[in-house]
């Protein structure tokens, strides 16, 4: 976590995950907006945590975030086992929708970055119809390739010139987290890597019923929906998460208790 936030966290594998409730997460983000801070938020699941355990650079990307939320239920359960008994899930779609609701009431401005142009257009229409008065001050779908230095500078200037309070980023993990890390000193505002939230909100991707989400089986629902694309990821990530969690559990519980005491 970035320094000075006074946020408690639990160690899971090799990463620190913020032990904040959903409402506390919203409160911290609103405090940052009022203080005109530039921070970024990583919405984490087993994929991002396993990736960080294998990649020291990506581990540092998560380490420098202002908040790393427990998106997946396995991370919620891990935090509870580390002593945070009241921990709840802080997932990308609901986090984004709640911030949109508050933005429409309090005048926060937002920018949508990533995904396809068609999705961005649908998302803007959906959000502005759901939340009257919502100010979406810009949106941009970057080309699906590595950007040139000139393009990076142009994008930063475009975002900053719109003066957003919140920048929602949908590039997928780990690309979106690395993008936020690389822009943390250049883009003004709060960047939030919300993954597939754009597609969930537009309805292009379906979420399972709430009871399946609470059982921690959303991954299975998505696997059945997109087996060819997701089976290798889930087979590897789920297995490695369980193995590495059991291997590091005792050490991480002690570290968590010592550093939060």
PDB file of C-alpha atoms in Angstrom:
ATOM      1  CA  UNK A   1       0.000   0.000   0.000  1.00  0.00           C
ATOM      2  CA  UNK A   2       1.160   3.558  -0.549  1.00  0.00           C
ATOM      3  CA  UNK A   3       2.321   5.180   2.652  1.00  0.00           C
ATOM      4  CA  UNK A   4       0.265   7.448   4.888  1.00  0.00           C
ATOM      5  CA  UNK A   5      -3.176   5.936   4.366  1.00  0.00           C
ATOM      6  CA  UNK A   6      -3.457   4.207   7.793  1.00  0.00           C
ATOM      7  CA  UNK A   7      -5.296   1.307   6.192  1.00  0.00           C
ATOM      8  CA  UNK A   8      -5.155  -2.120   7.790  1.00  0.00           C
ATOM      9  CA  UNK A   9      -4.362  -5.024   5.518  1.00  0.00           C
ATOM     10  CA  UNK A  10      -3.820  -8.751   5.480  1.00  0.00           C
ATOM     11  CA  UNK A  11      -1.031 -10.667   3.774  1.00  0.00           C
ATOM     12  CA  UNK A  12      -2.292 -13.154   1.184  1.00  0.00           C
ATOM     13  CA  UNK A  13       0.435 -15.129  -0.622  1.00  0.00           C
ATOM     14  CA  UNK A  14       3.000 -12.335  -1.232  1.00  0.00           C
ATOM     15  CA  UNK A  15       0.604  -9.377  -1.371  1.00  0.00           C
ATOM     16  CA  UNK A  16      -1.116  -6.973   1.011  1.00  0.00           C
ATOM     17  CA  UNK A  17      -4.887  -6.814   0.590  1.00  0.00           C
ATOM     18  CA  UNK A  18      -6.764  -3.924   2.205  1.00  0.00           C
ATOM     19  CA  UNK A  19      -8.976  -4.976   5.122  1.00  0.00           C
ATOM     20  CA  UNK A  20     -11.663  -2.399   4.407  1.00  0.00           C
ATOM     21  CA  UNK A  21     -15.388  -2.989   4.223  1.00  0.00           C
ATOM     22  CA  UNK A  22     -17.255  -1.882   1.105  1.00  0.00           C
ATOM     23  CA  UNK A  23     -18.465   1.304   2.815  1.00  0.00           C
ATOM     24  CA  UNK A  24     -15.021   2.061   4.274  1.00  0.00           C
ATOM     25  CA  UNK A  25     -13.480   1.717   0.803  1.00  0.00           C
ATOM     26  CA  UNK A  26     -15.961   4.258  -0.558  1.00  0.00           C
ATOM     27  CA  UNK A  27     -15.203   6.591   2.350  1.00  0.00           C
ATOM     28  CA  UNK A  28     -11.444   6.460   1.741  1.00  0.00           C
ATOM     29  CA  UNK A  29     -11.910   7.171  -1.982  1.00  0.00           C
ATOM     30  CA  UNK A  30     -14.193  10.121  -1.206  1.00  0.00           C
ATOM     31  CA  UNK A  31     -11.608  11.448   1.269  1.00  0.00           C
ATOM     32  CA  UNK A  32      -8.988  11.291  -1.499  1.00  0.00           C
ATOM     33  CA  UNK A  33     -11.287  13.212  -3.852  1.00  0.00           C
ATOM     34  CA  UNK A  34     -11.833  15.950  -1.258  1.00  0.00           C
ATOM     35  CA  UNK A  35      -8.084  16.125  -0.583  1.00  0.00           C
ATOM     36  CA  UNK A  36      -7.333  16.291  -4.341  1.00  0.00           C
ATOM     37  CA  UNK A  37      -5.072  13.255  -4.079  1.00  0.00           C
ATOM     38  CA  UNK A  38      -3.871  11.139  -6.984  1.00  0.00           C
ATOM     39  CA  UNK A  39      -4.078   7.442  -6.069  1.00  0.00           C
ATOM     40  CA  UNK A  40      -4.926   4.165  -7.724  1.00  0.00           C
ATOM     41  CA  UNK A  41      -7.075   1.248  -6.633  1.00  0.00           C
ATOM     42  CA  UNK A  42      -6.507  -2.386  -7.622  1.00  0.00           C
ATOM     43  CA  UNK A  43      -9.505  -4.708  -7.486  1.00  0.00           C
ATOM     44  CA  UNK A  44      -7.867  -8.058  -6.738  1.00  0.00           C
ATOM     45  CA  UNK A  45      -8.800 -11.690  -7.216  1.00  0.00           C
ATOM     46  CA  UNK A  46      -6.848 -14.957  -7.227  1.00  0.00           C
ATOM     47  CA  UNK A  47      -5.536 -14.177 -10.728  1.00  0.00           C
ATOM     48  CA  UNK A  48      -3.868 -10.922  -9.657  1.00  0.00           C
ATOM     49  CA  UNK A  49      -2.548 -12.398  -6.394  1.00  0.00           C
ATOM     50  CA  UNK A  50      -1.037 -15.463  -8.078  1.00  0.00           C
ATOM     51  CA  UNK A  51       0.452 -13.237 -10.790  1.00  0.00           C
ATOM     52  CA  UNK A  52       2.071 -11.050  -8.101  1.00  0.00           C
ATOM     53  CA  UNK A  53       3.507 -14.139  -6.389  1.00  0.00           C
ATOM     54  CA  UNK A  54       5.284 -15.053  -9.642  1.00  0.00           C
ATOM     55  CA  UNK A  55       6.335 -11.566 -10.765  1.00  0.00           C
ATOM     56  CA  UNK A  56       8.244  -9.195  -8.473  1.00  0.00           C
ATOM     57  CA  UNK A  57       7.465  -6.181 -10.676  1.00  0.00           C
ATOM     58  CA  UNK A  58       3.728  -6.828 -10.528  1.00  0.00           C
ATOM     59  CA  UNK A  59       3.999  -7.443  -6.802  1.00  0.00           C
ATOM     60  CA  UNK A  60       5.396  -3.899  -6.495  1.00  0.00           C
ATOM     61  CA  UNK A  61       2.573  -2.575  -8.688  1.00  0.00           C
ATOM     62  CA  UNK A  62       0.066  -3.868  -6.116  1.00  0.00           C
ATOM     63  CA  UNK A  63       2.271  -2.708  -3.249  1.00  0.00           C
ATOM     64  CA  UNK A  64       2.181   0.908  -4.484  1.00  0.00           C
ATOM     65  CA  UNK A  65      -1.611   1.023  -4.819  1.00  0.00           C
ATOM     66  CA  UNK A  66      -3.577   3.122  -2.359  1.00  0.00           C
ATOM     67  CA  UNK A  67      -6.050   0.256  -1.935  1.00  0.00           C
ATOM     68  CA  UNK A  68      -6.078  -3.379  -3.047  1.00  0.00           C
ATOM     69  CA  UNK A  69      -9.649  -4.580  -2.576  1.00  0.00           C
ATOM     70  CA  UNK A  70     -10.682  -8.223  -2.040  1.00  0.00           C
ATOM     71  CA  UNK A  71     -12.794  -8.789  -5.148  1.00  0.00           C
ATOM     72  CA  UNK A  72     -12.848 -12.583  -5.205  1.00  0.00           C
ATOM     73  CA  UNK A  73     -14.466 -14.482  -2.333  1.00  0.00           C
ATOM     74  CA  UNK A  74     -11.286 -16.552  -1.706  1.00  0.00           C
ATOM     75  CA  UNK A  75      -9.558 -13.275  -0.745  1.00  0.00           C
ATOM     76  CA  UNK A  76     -12.452 -12.372   1.565  1.00  0.00           C
ATOM     77  CA  UNK A  77     -12.183 -15.770   3.266  1.00  0.00           C
ATOM     78  CA  UNK A  78      -8.394 -15.391   3.542  1.00  0.00           C
ATOM     79  CA  UNK A  79      -8.768 -12.007   5.270  1.00  0.00           C
ATOM     80  CA  UNK A  80     -11.287 -13.502   7.687  1.00  0.00           C
ATOM     81  CA  UNK A  81      -8.812 -16.283   8.506  1.00  0.00           C
ATOM     82  CA  UNK A  82      -6.207 -13.570   9.120  1.00  0.00           C
ATOM     83  CA  UNK A  83      -8.407 -12.024  11.801  1.00  0.00           C
ATOM     84  CA  UNK A  84     -10.673  -9.619   9.907  1.00  0.00           C
ATOM     85  CA  UNK A  85     -13.909 -11.403  10.816  1.00  0.00           C
ATOM     86  CA  UNK A  86     -16.265  -8.760   9.392  1.00  0.00           C
ATOM     87  CA  UNK A  87     -14.568  -8.483   6.002  1.00  0.00           C
ATOM     88  CA  UNK A  88     -16.931  -8.254   3.040  1.00  0.00           C
ATOM     89  CA  UNK A  89     -16.374  -8.363  -0.685  1.00  0.00           C
ATOM     90  CA  UNK A  90     -15.376  -5.191  -2.554  1.00  0.00           C
ATOM     91  CA  UNK A  91     -15.890  -6.066  -6.208  1.00  0.00           C
ATOM     92  CA  UNK A  92     -15.355  -3.951  -9.304  1.00  0.00           C
ATOM     93  CA  UNK A  93     -18.903  -3.644 -10.719  1.00  0.00           C
ATOM     94  CA  UNK A  94     -20.565  -2.745  -7.403  1.00  0.00           C
ATOM     95  CA  UNK A  95     -17.722  -0.401  -6.445  1.00  0.00           C
ATOM     96  CA  UNK A  96     -18.053   1.409  -9.768  1.00  0.00           C
ATOM     97  CA  UNK A  97     -21.846   1.654  -9.561  1.00  0.00           C
ATOM     98  CA  UNK A  98     -21.770   3.009  -6.011  1.00  0.00           C
ATOM     99  CA  UNK A  99     -19.214   5.652  -6.982  1.00  0.00           C
ATOM    100  CA  UNK A 100     -21.373   6.582  -9.994  1.00  0.00           C
ATOM    101  CA  UNK A 101     -24.370   6.982  -7.697  1.00  0.00           C
ATOM    102  CA  UNK A 102     -22.396   9.242  -5.348  1.00  0.00           C
ATOM    103  CA  UNK A 103     -20.922  11.165  -8.287  1.00  0.00           C
ATOM    104  CA  UNK A 104     -24.367  12.012  -9.609  1.00  0.00           C
ATOM    105  CA  UNK A 105     -25.310  13.427  -6.202  1.00  0.00           C
ATOM    106  CA  UNK A 106     -22.044  15.155  -5.302  1.00  0.00           C
ATOM    107  CA  UNK A 107     -20.809  16.334  -8.679  1.00  0.00           C
ATOM    108  CA  UNK A 108     -17.745  14.109  -9.011  1.00  0.00           C
ATOM    109  CA  UNK A 109     -16.567  13.889 -12.615  1.00  0.00           C
ATOM    110  CA  UNK A 110     -15.441  10.670 -14.248  1.00  0.00           C
ATOM    111  CA  UNK A 111     -13.461   9.405 -17.210  1.00  0.00           C
ATOM    112  CA  UNK A 112     -13.858   5.952 -18.819  1.00  0.00           C
ATOM    113  CA  UNK A 113     -10.651   4.380 -20.170  1.00  0.00           C
ATOM    114  CA  UNK A 114     -10.147   1.063 -21.944  1.00  0.00           C
ATOM    115  CA  UNK A 115     -12.300  -1.660 -23.496  1.00  0.00           C
ATOM    116  CA  UNK A 116     -13.940  -1.226 -26.938  1.00  0.00           C
ATOM    117  CA  UNK A 117     -15.471   2.007 -28.239  1.00  0.00           C
ATOM    118  CA  UNK A 118     -18.819   0.262 -28.700  1.00  0.00           C
ATOM    119  CA  UNK A 119     -18.754  -0.815 -25.041  1.00  0.00           C
ATOM    120  CA  UNK A 120     -17.817   2.689 -23.878  1.00  0.00           C
ATOM    121  CA  UNK A 121     -20.737   4.195 -25.795  1.00  0.00           C
ATOM    122  CA  UNK A 122     -23.175   1.655 -24.336  1.00  0.00           C
ATOM    123  CA  UNK A 123     -21.727   2.168 -20.862  1.00  0.00           C
ATOM    124  CA  UNK A 124     -22.060   5.946 -21.015  1.00  0.00           C
ATOM    125  CA  UNK A 125     -25.686   5.657 -22.122  1.00  0.00           C
ATOM    126  CA  UNK A 126     -26.452   3.123 -19.410  1.00  0.00           C
ATOM    127  CA  UNK A 127     -24.820   5.059 -16.583  1.00  0.00           C
ATOM    128  CA  UNK A 128     -26.296   8.440 -17.507  1.00  0.00           C
ATOM    129  CA  UNK A 129     -29.762   6.878 -17.703  1.00  0.00           C
ATOM    130  CA  UNK A 130     -29.303   5.180 -14.324  1.00  0.00           C
ATOM    131  CA  UNK A 131     -27.865   8.229 -12.546  1.00  0.00           C
ATOM    132  CA  UNK A 132     -29.311  11.588 -13.533  1.00  0.00           C
ATOM    133  CA  UNK A 133     -26.782  14.386 -13.556  1.00  0.00           C
ATOM    134  CA  UNK A 134     -23.783  12.054 -13.826  1.00  0.00           C
ATOM    135  CA  UNK A 135     -20.842  13.856 -15.416  1.00  0.00           C
ATOM    136  CA  UNK A 136     -18.833  11.609 -17.733  1.00  0.00           C
ATOM    137  CA  UNK A 137     -16.255  14.112 -18.969  1.00  0.00           C
ATOM    138  CA  UNK A 138     -14.448  11.794 -21.365  1.00  0.00           C
ATOM    139  CA  UNK A 139     -13.946   8.259 -22.631  1.00  0.00           C
ATOM    140  CA  UNK A 140     -11.222   6.618 -24.684  1.00  0.00           C
ATOM    141  CA  UNK A 141     -10.615   3.167 -26.156  1.00  0.00           C
ATOM    142  CA  UNK A 142      -6.867   2.777 -26.724  1.00  0.00           C
ATOM    143  CA  UNK A 143      -5.504   0.714 -29.627  1.00  0.00           C
ATOM    144  CA  UNK A 144      -4.895  -2.954 -28.804  1.00  0.00           C
ATOM    145  CA  UNK A 145      -1.112  -2.720 -29.003  1.00  0.00           C
ATOM    146  CA  UNK A 146       1.791  -1.132 -27.170  1.00  0.00           C
ATOM    147  CA  UNK A 147       1.422   2.637 -27.250  1.00  0.00           C
ATOM    148  CA  UNK A 148       4.171   4.958 -28.427  1.00  0.00           C
ATOM    149  CA  UNK A 149       5.689   7.509 -26.062  1.00  0.00           C
ATOM    150  CA  UNK A 150       3.887  10.272 -27.930  1.00  0.00           C
ATOM    151  CA  UNK A 151       0.549   8.484 -27.627  1.00  0.00           C
ATOM    152  CA  UNK A 152       1.065   7.956 -23.892  1.00  0.00           C
ATOM    153  CA  UNK A 153       1.700  11.673 -23.400  1.00  0.00           C
ATOM    154  CA  UNK A 154      -1.345  12.610 -25.511  1.00  0.00           C
ATOM    155  CA  UNK A 155      -3.584  10.277 -23.496  1.00  0.00           C
ATOM    156  CA  UNK A 156      -2.344  11.695 -20.182  1.00  0.00           C
ATOM    157  CA  UNK A 157      -2.965  15.236 -21.413  1.00  0.00           C
ATOM    158  CA  UNK A 158      -6.424  14.306 -22.717  1.00  0.00           C
ATOM    159  CA  UNK A 159      -7.438  12.779 -19.380  1.00  0.00           C
ATOM    160  CA  UNK A 160      -5.996  15.599 -17.282  1.00  0.00           C
ATOM    161  CA  UNK A 161      -7.570  18.294 -19.466  1.00  0.00           C
ATOM    162  CA  UNK A 162     -11.028  16.849 -18.702  1.00  0.00           C
ATOM    163  CA  UNK A 163     -10.272  17.293 -14.964  1.00  0.00           C
ATOM    164  CA  UNK A 164     -11.871  14.041 -13.725  1.00  0.00           C
ATOM    165  CA  UNK A 165     -12.117  13.010 -10.086  1.00  0.00           C
ATOM    166  CA  UNK A 166     -12.408   9.305 -10.961  1.00  0.00           C
ATOM    167  CA  UNK A 167     -10.817   7.410 -13.857  1.00  0.00           C
ATOM    168  CA  UNK A 168     -12.284   3.937 -14.363  1.00  0.00           C
ATOM    169  CA  UNK A 169      -9.852   1.650 -16.190  1.00  0.00           C
ATOM    170  CA  UNK A 170     -10.904  -1.523 -18.021  1.00  0.00           C
ATOM    171  CA  UNK A 171      -7.879  -3.188 -19.607  1.00  0.00           C
ATOM    172  CA  UNK A 172      -7.832  -6.547 -17.818  1.00  0.00           C
ATOM    173  CA  UNK A 173      -5.285  -7.877 -15.351  1.00  0.00           C
ATOM    174  CA  UNK A 174      -2.334  -7.278 -15.226  1.00  0.00           C
ATOM    175  CA  UNK A 175      -2.405  -4.652 -17.982  1.00  0.00           C
ATOM    176  CA  UNK A 176      -4.710  -2.201 -16.191  1.00  0.00           C
ATOM    177  CA  UNK A 177      -2.753  -2.329 -12.928  1.00  0.00           C
ATOM    178  CA  UNK A 178       0.540  -1.726 -14.742  1.00  0.00           C
ATOM    179  CA  UNK A 179      -1.032   1.146 -16.702  1.00  0.00           C
ATOM    180  CA  UNK A 180      -2.189   2.812 -13.477  1.00  0.00           C
ATOM    181  CA  UNK A 181       1.215   2.275 -11.847  1.00  0.00           C
ATOM    182  CA  UNK A 182       3.028   3.813 -14.831  1.00  0.00           C
ATOM    183  CA  UNK A 183       0.683   6.819 -14.797  1.00  0.00           C
ATOM    184  CA  UNK A 184       0.478   7.357 -11.038  1.00  0.00           C
ATOM    185  CA  UNK A 185       2.691  10.454 -11.171  1.00  0.00           C
ATOM    186  CA  UNK A 186       1.220  11.806 -14.413  1.00  0.00           C
ATOM    187  CA  UNK A 187      -2.565  11.517 -14.180  1.00  0.00           C
ATOM    188  CA  UNK A 188      -4.486  13.616 -11.664  1.00  0.00           C
ATOM    189  CA  UNK A 189      -7.390  11.913  -9.938  1.00  0.00           C
ATOM    190  CA  UNK A 190      -8.274   8.502  -8.567  1.00  0.00           C
ATOM    191  CA  UNK A 191      -7.671   5.639 -10.992  1.00  0.00           C
ATOM    192  CA  UNK A 192      -9.619   2.424 -10.419  1.00  0.00           C
ATOM    193  CA  UNK A 193      -8.844  -0.790 -12.293  1.00  0.00           C
ATOM    194  CA  UNK A 194     -12.255  -2.422 -12.516  1.00  0.00           C
ATOM    195  CA  UNK A 195     -11.578  -5.172 -15.065  1.00  0.00           C
ATOM    196  CA  UNK A 196     -14.733  -6.578 -16.639  1.00  0.00           C
ATOM    197  CA  UNK A 197     -17.041  -4.165 -14.764  1.00  0.00           C
ATOM    198  CA  UNK A 198     -17.749  -2.227 -17.997  1.00  0.00           C
ATOM    199  CA  UNK A 199     -19.037  -5.412 -19.655  1.00  0.00           C
ATOM    200  CA  UNK A 200     -21.042  -6.493 -16.609  1.00  0.00           C
ATOM    201  CA  UNK A 201     -22.762  -3.116 -16.314  1.00  0.00           C
ATOM    202  CA  UNK A 202     -23.660  -2.965 -20.028  1.00  0.00           C
ATOM    203  CA  UNK A 203     -24.954  -6.537 -19.873  1.00  0.00           C
ATOM    204  CA  UNK A 204     -22.423  -7.881 -22.395  1.00  0.00           C
ATOM    205  CA  UNK A 205     -21.288 -10.271 -19.657  1.00  0.00           C
ATOM    206  CA  UNK A 206     -23.766 -11.887 -17.282  1.00  0.00           C
ATOM    207  CA  UNK A 207     -23.151 -12.182 -13.538  1.00  0.00           C
ATOM    208  CA  UNK A 208     -24.387 -15.237 -11.661  1.00  0.00           C
ATOM    209  CA  UNK A 209     -27.092 -15.042  -8.988  1.00  0.00           C
ATOM    210  CA  UNK A 210     -25.945 -13.519  -5.693  1.00  0.00           C
ATOM    211  CA  UNK A 211     -25.958 -16.836  -3.820  1.00  0.00           C
ATOM    212  CA  UNK A 212     -23.456 -18.273  -6.339  1.00  0.00           C
ATOM    213  CA  UNK A 213     -21.243 -15.203  -5.874  1.00  0.00           C
ATOM    214  CA  UNK A 214     -21.348 -15.610  -2.077  1.00  0.00           C
ATOM    215  CA  UNK A 215     -20.391 -19.271  -2.391  1.00  0.00           C
ATOM    216  CA  UNK A 216     -17.268 -18.178  -4.253  1.00  0.00           C
ATOM    217  CA  UNK A 217     -18.364 -19.946  -7.443  1.00  0.00           C
ATOM    218  CA  UNK A 218     -18.550 -16.960  -9.805  1.00  0.00           C
ATOM    219  CA  UNK A 219     -15.410 -18.309 -11.497  1.00  0.00           C
ATOM    220  CA  UNK A 220     -17.302 -21.537 -12.328  1.00  0.00           C
ATOM    221  CA  UNK A 221     -20.209 -19.565 -13.801  1.00  0.00           C
ATOM    222  CA  UNK A 222     -17.786 -17.607 -15.991  1.00  0.00           C
ATOM    223  CA  UNK A 223     -15.889 -20.769 -16.942  1.00  0.00           C
ATOM    224  CA  UNK A 224     -19.114 -22.379 -18.163  1.00  0.00           C
ATOM    225  CA  UNK A 225     -19.895 -19.172 -20.108  1.00  0.00           C
ATOM    226  CA  UNK A 226     -16.420 -18.890 -21.709  1.00  0.00           C
ATOM    227  CA  UNK A 227     -14.726 -22.311 -21.407  1.00  0.00           C
ATOM    228  CA  UNK A 228     -12.219 -21.973 -24.246  1.00  0.00           C
ATOM    229  CA  UNK A 229     -10.879 -18.627 -23.068  1.00  0.00           C
ATOM    230  CA  UNK A 230     -10.863 -19.236 -19.315  1.00  0.00           C
ATOM    231  CA  UNK A 231     -10.237 -22.913 -18.561  1.00  0.00           C
ATOM    232  CA  UNK A 232      -6.426 -22.724 -18.542  1.00  0.00           C
ATOM    233  CA  UNK A 233      -6.441 -19.571 -16.401  1.00  0.00           C
ATOM    234  CA  UNK A 234      -8.771 -20.996 -13.769  1.00  0.00           C
ATOM    235  CA  UNK A 235      -7.126 -24.439 -13.732  1.00  0.00           C
ATOM    236  CA  UNK A 236      -3.756 -22.844 -13.021  1.00  0.00           C
ATOM    237  CA  UNK A 237      -4.739 -19.891 -10.821  1.00  0.00           C
ATOM    238  CA  UNK A 238      -7.152 -21.739  -8.552  1.00  0.00           C
ATOM    239  CA  UNK A 239      -4.724 -24.605  -7.989  1.00  0.00           C
ATOM    240  CA  UNK A 240      -1.745 -22.315  -7.358  1.00  0.00           C
ATOM    241  CA  UNK A 241      -3.744 -20.043  -5.063  1.00  0.00           C
ATOM    242  CA  UNK A 242      -4.798 -22.936  -2.818  1.00  0.00           C
ATOM    243  CA  UNK A 243      -1.280 -24.419  -2.767  1.00  0.00           C
ATOM    244  CA  UNK A 244       0.484 -21.110  -2.043  1.00  0.00           C
ATOM    245  CA  UNK A 245      -2.124 -19.979   0.471  1.00  0.00           C
ATOM    246  CA  UNK A 246      -1.723 -23.154   2.537  1.00  0.00           C
ATOM    247  CA  UNK A 247       2.056 -22.878   2.283  1.00  0.00           C
ATOM    248  CA  UNK A 248       2.178 -19.263   3.495  1.00  0.00           C
ATOM    249  CA  UNK A 249      -0.850 -19.123   5.801  1.00  0.00           C
ATOM    250  CA  UNK A 250       0.832 -19.393   9.212  1.00  0.00           C
ATOM    251  CA  UNK A 251       3.630 -16.975   8.335  1.00  0.00           C
ATOM    252  CA  UNK A 252       1.217 -14.461   6.803  1.00  0.00           C
ATOM    253  CA  UNK A 253      -1.163 -14.572   9.759  1.00  0.00           C
ATOM    254  CA  UNK A 254       1.697 -13.684  12.113  1.00  0.00           C
ATOM    255  CA  UNK A 255       2.916 -10.898   9.772  1.00  0.00           C
ATOM    256  CA  UNK A 256      -0.630  -9.520   9.520  1.00  0.00           C
ATOM    257  CA  UNK A 257      -1.108  -9.454  13.285  1.00  0.00           C
ATOM    258  CA  UNK A 258       2.313  -7.863  13.944  1.00  0.00           C
ATOM    259  CA  UNK A 259       2.013  -5.120  11.310  1.00  0.00           C
ATOM    260  CA  UNK A 260      -1.566  -4.161  12.243  1.00  0.00           C
ATOM    261  CA  UNK A 261      -1.041  -4.161  16.035  1.00  0.00           C
TER     262      UNK A 261
END
